[in-house]
PDB file of C-alpha atoms in Angstrom:
ATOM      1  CA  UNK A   1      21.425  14.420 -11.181  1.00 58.00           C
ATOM      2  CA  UNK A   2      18.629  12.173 -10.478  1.00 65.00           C
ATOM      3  CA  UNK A   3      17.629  11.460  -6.451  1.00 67.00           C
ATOM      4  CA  UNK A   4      15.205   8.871  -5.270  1.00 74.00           C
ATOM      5  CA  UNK A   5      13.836   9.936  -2.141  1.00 72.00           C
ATOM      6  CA  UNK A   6      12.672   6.457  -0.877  1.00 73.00           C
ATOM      7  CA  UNK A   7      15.899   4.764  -2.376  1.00 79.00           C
ATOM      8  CA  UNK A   8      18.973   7.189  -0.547  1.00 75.00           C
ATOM      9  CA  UNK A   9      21.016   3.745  -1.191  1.00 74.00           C
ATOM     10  CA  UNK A  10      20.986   5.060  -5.122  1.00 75.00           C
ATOM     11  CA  UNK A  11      22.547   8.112  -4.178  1.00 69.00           C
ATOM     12  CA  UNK A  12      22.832  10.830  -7.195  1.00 69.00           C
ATOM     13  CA  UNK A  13      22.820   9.323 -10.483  1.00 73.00           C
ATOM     14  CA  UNK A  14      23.552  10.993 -13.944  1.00 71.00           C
ATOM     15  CA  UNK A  15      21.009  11.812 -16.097  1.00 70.00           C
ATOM     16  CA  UNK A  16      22.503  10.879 -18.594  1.00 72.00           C
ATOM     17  CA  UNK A  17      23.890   7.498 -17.666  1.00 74.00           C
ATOM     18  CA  UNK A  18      20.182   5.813 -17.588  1.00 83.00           C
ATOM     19  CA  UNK A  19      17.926   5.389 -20.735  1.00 86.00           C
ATOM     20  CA  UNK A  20      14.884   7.042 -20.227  1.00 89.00           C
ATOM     21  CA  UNK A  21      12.907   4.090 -19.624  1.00 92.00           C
ATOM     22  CA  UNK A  22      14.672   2.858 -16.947  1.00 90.00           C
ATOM     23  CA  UNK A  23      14.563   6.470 -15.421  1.00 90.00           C
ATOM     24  CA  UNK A  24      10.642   6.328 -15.661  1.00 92.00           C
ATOM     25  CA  UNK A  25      10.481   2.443 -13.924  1.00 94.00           C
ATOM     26  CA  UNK A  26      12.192   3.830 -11.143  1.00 92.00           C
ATOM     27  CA  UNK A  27      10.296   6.561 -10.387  1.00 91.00           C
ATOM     28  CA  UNK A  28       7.136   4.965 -10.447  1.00 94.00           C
ATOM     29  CA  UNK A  29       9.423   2.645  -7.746  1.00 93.00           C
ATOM     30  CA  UNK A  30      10.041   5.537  -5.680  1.00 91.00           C
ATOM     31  CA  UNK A  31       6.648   6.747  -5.692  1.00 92.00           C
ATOM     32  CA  UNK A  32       5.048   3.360  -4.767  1.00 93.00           C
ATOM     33  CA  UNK A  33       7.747   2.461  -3.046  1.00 89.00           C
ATOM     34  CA  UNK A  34       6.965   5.895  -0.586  1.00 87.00           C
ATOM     35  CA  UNK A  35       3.126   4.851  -0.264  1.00 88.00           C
ATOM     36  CA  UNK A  36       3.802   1.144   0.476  1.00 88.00           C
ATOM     37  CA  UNK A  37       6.359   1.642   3.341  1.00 84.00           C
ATOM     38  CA  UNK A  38       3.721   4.041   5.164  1.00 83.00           C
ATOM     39  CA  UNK A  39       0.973   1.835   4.516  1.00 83.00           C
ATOM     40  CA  UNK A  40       3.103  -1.267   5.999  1.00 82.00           C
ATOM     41  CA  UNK A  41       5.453   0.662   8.062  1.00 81.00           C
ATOM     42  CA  UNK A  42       3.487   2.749  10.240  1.00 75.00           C
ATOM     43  CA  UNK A  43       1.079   0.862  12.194  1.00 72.00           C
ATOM     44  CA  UNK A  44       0.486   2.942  14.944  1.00 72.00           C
ATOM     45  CA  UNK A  45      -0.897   5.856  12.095  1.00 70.00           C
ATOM     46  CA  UNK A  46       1.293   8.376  14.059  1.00 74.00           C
ATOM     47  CA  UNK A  47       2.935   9.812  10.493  1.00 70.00           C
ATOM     48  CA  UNK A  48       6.316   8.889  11.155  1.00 71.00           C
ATOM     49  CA  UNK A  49       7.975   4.588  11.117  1.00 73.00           C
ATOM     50  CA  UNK A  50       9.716   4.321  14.046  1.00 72.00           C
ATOM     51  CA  UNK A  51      10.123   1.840  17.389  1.00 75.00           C
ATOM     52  CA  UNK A  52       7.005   2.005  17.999  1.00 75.00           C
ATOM     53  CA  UNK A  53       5.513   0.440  15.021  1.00 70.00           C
ATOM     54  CA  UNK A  54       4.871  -3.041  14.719  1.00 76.00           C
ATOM     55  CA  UNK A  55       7.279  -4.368  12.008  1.00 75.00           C
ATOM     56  CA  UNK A  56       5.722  -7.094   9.351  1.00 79.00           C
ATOM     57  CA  UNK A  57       6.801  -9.251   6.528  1.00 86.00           C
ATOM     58  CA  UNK A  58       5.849  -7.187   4.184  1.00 86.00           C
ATOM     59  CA  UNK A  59       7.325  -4.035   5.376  1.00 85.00           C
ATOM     60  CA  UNK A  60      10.915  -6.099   5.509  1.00 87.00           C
ATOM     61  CA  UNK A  61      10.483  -7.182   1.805  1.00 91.00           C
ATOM     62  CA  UNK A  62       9.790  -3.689   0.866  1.00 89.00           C
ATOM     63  CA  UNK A  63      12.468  -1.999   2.492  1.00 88.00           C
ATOM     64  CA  UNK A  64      14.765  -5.029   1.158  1.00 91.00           C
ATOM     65  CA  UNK A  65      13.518  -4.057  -2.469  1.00 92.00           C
ATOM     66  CA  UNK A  66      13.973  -0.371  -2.266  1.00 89.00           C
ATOM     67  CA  UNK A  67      17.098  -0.412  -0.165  1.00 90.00           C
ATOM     68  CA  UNK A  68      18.983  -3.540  -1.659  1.00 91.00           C
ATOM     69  CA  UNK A  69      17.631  -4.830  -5.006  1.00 92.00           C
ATOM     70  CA  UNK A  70      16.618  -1.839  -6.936  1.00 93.00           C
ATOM     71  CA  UNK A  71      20.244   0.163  -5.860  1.00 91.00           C
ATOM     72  CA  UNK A  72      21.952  -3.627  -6.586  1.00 92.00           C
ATOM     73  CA  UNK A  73      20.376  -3.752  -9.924  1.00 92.00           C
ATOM     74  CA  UNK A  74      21.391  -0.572 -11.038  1.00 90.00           C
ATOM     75  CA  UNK A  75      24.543  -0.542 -10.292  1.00 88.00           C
ATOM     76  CA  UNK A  76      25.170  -3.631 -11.630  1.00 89.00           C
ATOM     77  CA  UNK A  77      23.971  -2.053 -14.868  1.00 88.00           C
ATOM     78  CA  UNK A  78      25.513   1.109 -14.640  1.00 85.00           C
ATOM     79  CA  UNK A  79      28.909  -1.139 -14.640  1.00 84.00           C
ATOM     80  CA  UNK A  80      27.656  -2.443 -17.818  1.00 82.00           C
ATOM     81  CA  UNK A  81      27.142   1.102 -19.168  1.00 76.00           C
ATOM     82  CA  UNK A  82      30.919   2.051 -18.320  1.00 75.00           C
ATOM     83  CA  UNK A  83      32.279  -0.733 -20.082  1.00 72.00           C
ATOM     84  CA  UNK A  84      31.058   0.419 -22.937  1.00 63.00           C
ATOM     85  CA  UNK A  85      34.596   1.885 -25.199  1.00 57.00           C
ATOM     86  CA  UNK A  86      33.650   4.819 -27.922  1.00 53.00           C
ATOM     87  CA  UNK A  87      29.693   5.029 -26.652  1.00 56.00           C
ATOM     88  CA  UNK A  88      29.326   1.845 -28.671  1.00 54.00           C
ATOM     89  CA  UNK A  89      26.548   1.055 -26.121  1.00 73.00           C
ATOM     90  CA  UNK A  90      27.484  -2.518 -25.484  1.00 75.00           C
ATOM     91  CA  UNK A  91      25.039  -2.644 -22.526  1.00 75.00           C
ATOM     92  CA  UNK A  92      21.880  -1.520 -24.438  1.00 79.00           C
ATOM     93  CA  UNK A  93      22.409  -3.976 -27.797  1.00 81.00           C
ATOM     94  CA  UNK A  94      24.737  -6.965 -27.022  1.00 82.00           C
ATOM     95  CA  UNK A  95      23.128  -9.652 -25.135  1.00 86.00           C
ATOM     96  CA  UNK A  96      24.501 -11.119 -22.147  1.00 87.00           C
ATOM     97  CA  UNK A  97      26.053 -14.909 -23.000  1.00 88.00           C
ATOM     98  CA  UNK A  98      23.671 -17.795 -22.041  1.00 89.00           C
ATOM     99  CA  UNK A  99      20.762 -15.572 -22.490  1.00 89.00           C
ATOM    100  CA  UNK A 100      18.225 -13.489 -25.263  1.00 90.00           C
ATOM    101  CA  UNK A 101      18.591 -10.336 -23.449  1.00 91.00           C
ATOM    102  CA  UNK A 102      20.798  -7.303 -23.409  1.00 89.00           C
ATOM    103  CA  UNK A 103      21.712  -5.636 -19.835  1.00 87.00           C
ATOM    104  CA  UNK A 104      19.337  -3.045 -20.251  1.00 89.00           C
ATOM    105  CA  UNK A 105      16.537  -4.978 -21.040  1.00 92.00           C
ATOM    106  CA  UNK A 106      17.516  -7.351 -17.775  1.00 93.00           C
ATOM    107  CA  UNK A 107      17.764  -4.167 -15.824  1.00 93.00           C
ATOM    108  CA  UNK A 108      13.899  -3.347 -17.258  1.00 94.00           C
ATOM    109  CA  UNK A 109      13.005  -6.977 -16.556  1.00 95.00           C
ATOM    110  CA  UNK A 110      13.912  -7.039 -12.586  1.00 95.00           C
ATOM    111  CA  UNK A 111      12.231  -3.263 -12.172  1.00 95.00           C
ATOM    112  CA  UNK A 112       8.777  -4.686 -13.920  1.00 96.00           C
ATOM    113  CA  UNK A 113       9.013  -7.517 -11.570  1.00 95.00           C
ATOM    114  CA  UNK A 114       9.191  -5.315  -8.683  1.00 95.00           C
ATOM    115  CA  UNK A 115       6.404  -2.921 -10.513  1.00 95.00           C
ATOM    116  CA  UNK A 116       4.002  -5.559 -10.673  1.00 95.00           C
ATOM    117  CA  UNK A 117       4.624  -6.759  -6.882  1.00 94.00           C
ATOM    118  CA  UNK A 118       4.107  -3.220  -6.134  1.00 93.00           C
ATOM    119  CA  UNK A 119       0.642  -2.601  -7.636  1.00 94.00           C
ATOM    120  CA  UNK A 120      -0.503  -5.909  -6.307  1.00 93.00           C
ATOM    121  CA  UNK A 121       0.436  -4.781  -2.788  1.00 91.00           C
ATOM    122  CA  UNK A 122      -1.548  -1.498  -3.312  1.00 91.00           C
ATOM    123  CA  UNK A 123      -4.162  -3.234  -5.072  1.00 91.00           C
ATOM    124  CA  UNK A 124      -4.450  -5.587  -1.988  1.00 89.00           C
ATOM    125  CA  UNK A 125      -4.162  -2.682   0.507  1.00 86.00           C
ATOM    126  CA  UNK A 126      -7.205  -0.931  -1.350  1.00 87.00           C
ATOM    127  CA  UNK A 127      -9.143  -4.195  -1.119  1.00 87.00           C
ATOM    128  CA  UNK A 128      -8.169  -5.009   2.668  1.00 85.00           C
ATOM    129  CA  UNK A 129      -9.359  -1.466   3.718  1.00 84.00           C
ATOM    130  CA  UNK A 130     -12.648  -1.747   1.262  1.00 88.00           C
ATOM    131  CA  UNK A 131     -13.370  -4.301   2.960  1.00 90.00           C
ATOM    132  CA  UNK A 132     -12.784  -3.486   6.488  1.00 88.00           C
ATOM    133  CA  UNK A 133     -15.215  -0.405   5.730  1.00 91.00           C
ATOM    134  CA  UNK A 134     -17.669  -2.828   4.504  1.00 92.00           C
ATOM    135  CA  UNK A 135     -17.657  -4.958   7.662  1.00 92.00           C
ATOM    136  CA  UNK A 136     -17.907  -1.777   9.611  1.00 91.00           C
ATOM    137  CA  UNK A 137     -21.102  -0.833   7.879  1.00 91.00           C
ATOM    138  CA  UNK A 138     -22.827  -4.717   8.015  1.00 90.00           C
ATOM    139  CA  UNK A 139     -21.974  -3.849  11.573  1.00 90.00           C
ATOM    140  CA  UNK A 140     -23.540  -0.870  12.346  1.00 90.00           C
ATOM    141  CA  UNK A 141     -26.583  -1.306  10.741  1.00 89.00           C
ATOM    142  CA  UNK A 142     -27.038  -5.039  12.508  1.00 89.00           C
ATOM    143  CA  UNK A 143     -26.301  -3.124  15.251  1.00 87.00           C
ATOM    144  CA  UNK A 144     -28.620  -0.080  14.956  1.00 87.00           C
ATOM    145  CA  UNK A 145     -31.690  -2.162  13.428  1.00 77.00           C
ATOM    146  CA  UNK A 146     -30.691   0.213  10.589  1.00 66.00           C
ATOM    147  CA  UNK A 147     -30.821  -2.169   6.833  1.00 59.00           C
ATOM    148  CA  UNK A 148     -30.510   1.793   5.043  1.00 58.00           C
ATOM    149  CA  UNK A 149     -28.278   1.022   2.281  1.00 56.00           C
ATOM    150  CA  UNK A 150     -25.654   3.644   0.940  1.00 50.00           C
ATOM    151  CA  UNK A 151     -28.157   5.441  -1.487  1.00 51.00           C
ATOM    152  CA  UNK A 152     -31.174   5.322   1.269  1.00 51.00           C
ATOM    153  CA  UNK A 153     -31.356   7.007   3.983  1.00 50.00           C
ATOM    154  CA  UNK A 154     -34.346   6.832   6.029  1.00 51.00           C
ATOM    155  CA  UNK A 155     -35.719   9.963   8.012  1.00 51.00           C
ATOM    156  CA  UNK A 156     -36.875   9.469  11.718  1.00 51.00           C
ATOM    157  CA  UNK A 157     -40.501   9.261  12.567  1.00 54.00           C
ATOM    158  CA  UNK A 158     -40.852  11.895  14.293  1.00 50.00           C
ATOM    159  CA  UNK A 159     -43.683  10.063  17.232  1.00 50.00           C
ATOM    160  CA  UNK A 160     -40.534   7.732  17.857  1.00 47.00           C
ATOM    161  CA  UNK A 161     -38.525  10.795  18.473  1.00 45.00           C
ATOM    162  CA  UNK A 162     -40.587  12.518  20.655  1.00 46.00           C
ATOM    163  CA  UNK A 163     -41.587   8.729  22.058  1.00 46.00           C
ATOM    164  CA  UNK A 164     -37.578   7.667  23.001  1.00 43.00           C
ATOM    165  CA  UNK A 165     -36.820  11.565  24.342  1.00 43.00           C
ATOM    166  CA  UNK A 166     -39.991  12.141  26.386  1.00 44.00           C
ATOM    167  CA  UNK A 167     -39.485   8.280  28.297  1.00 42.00           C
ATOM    168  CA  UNK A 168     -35.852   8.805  29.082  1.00 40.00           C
ATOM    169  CA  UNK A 169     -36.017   5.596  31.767  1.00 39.00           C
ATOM    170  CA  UNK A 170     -37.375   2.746  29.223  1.00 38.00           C
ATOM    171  CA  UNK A 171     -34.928  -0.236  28.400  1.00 38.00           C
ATOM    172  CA  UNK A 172     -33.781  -1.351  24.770  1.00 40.00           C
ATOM    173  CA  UNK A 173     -32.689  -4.539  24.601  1.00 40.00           C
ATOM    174  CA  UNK A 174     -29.901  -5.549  21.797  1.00 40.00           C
ATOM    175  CA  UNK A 175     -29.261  -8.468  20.421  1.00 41.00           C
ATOM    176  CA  UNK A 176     -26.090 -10.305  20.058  1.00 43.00           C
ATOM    177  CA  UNK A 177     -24.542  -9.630  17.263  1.00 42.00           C
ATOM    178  CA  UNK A 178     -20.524  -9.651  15.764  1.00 46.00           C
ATOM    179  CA  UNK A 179     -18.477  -7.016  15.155  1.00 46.00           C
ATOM    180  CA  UNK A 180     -16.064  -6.243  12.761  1.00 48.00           C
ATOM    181  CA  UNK A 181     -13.349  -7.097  14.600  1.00 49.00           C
ATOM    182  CA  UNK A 182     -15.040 -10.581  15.347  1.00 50.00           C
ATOM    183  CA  UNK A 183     -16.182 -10.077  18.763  1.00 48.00           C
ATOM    184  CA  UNK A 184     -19.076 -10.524  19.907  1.00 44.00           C
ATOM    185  CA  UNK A 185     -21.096  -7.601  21.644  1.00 43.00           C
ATOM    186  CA  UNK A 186     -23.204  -9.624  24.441  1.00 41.00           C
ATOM    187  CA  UNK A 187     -26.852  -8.882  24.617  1.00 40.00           C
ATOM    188  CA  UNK A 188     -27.293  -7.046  27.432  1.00 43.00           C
ATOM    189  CA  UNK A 189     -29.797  -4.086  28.288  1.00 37.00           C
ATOM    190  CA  UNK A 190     -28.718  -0.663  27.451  1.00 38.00           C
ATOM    191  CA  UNK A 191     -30.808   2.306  29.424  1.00 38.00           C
ATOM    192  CA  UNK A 192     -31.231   5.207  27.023  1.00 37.00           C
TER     193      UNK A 192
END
């Protein structure tokens, strides 16, 4: 019996009643399918999607994929499958009237679909948070006078050191500058 944890609306399927391709498509579903609804479901980072969580577009058309579609698609082709009379597998090599495709190859068709929207949405979550760590970085070193880049990292001098530590009362003033949320941090002076 075959269980999808992030699709329960599948319930236990047969082994043997899917081709082996399908049974690969929708566990590389499931497994996106898991990632995605954490990523867009919890938005408080707390581990668990609950009432507290802000609830998004995305996250609906996820859960509307995993809980409706997929199950909807495969059962529509599993009643395919049990038409068949004397395993003449009408489902897997006569094509559907008014079209050049057999139901298996439909059923392959709607789980690429929702394959491909599923890399893109982890493709675009890896680029969101790249970039989020980027602005966080142009950030800090605007705000730390610090233009080290990631493979140089400069040591103190060690008369500033002792300079900053021994004159505990002396002013800095900073500069306005943005953050990465897009505020701006007023210049203002900061005793060290």
């Amino acid at each position: 019996m075959l269980e999808y944890k992030a699709m329960p609306q599948l319930g236990y399927i047969p082994e043997k009643s899917l081709p082996v391709e399908v049974k690969t498509a929708l566990e590389q579903i499931n497994t996106k399918g898991e990632k995605l609804r954490v990523m867009y479901g919890d938005t408080n980072n707390d581990g668990k999607i609950d009432d507290k969580d802000t609830v998004n577009e995305t996250y609906i058309m996820i859960q509307n994929l995993m809980d409706r579609h997929v199950p909807q698609a495969v059962a529509d082709y599993r009643r395919l499958h049990d038409l068949d009379v004397a395993d003449s597998a009408i489902a897997d090599t006569t094509k559907i009237k008014h079209s050049n495709v057999t139901g298996k190859e439909a059923l392959l068709d709607v789980l690429k679909t929702i394959n491909i929207q599923f890399d893109d949405l982890l493709n675009a979550s890896y680029h969101q948070d790249g970039q989020k760590l980027l602005a966080t970085n142009r950030y800090l070193q605007k705000r730390f006078d610090n233009p080290a880049n990631n493979t140089d990292i400069q040591k103190p001098d060690s008369n500033v050191s002792r300079n900053i530590s021994s004159d505990a009362s002396s002013y800095v003033n900073i500069q306005a500058i943005e953050s990465p949320t897009g505020e701006n941090v007023s210049a203002k002076d900061i005793k060290l």
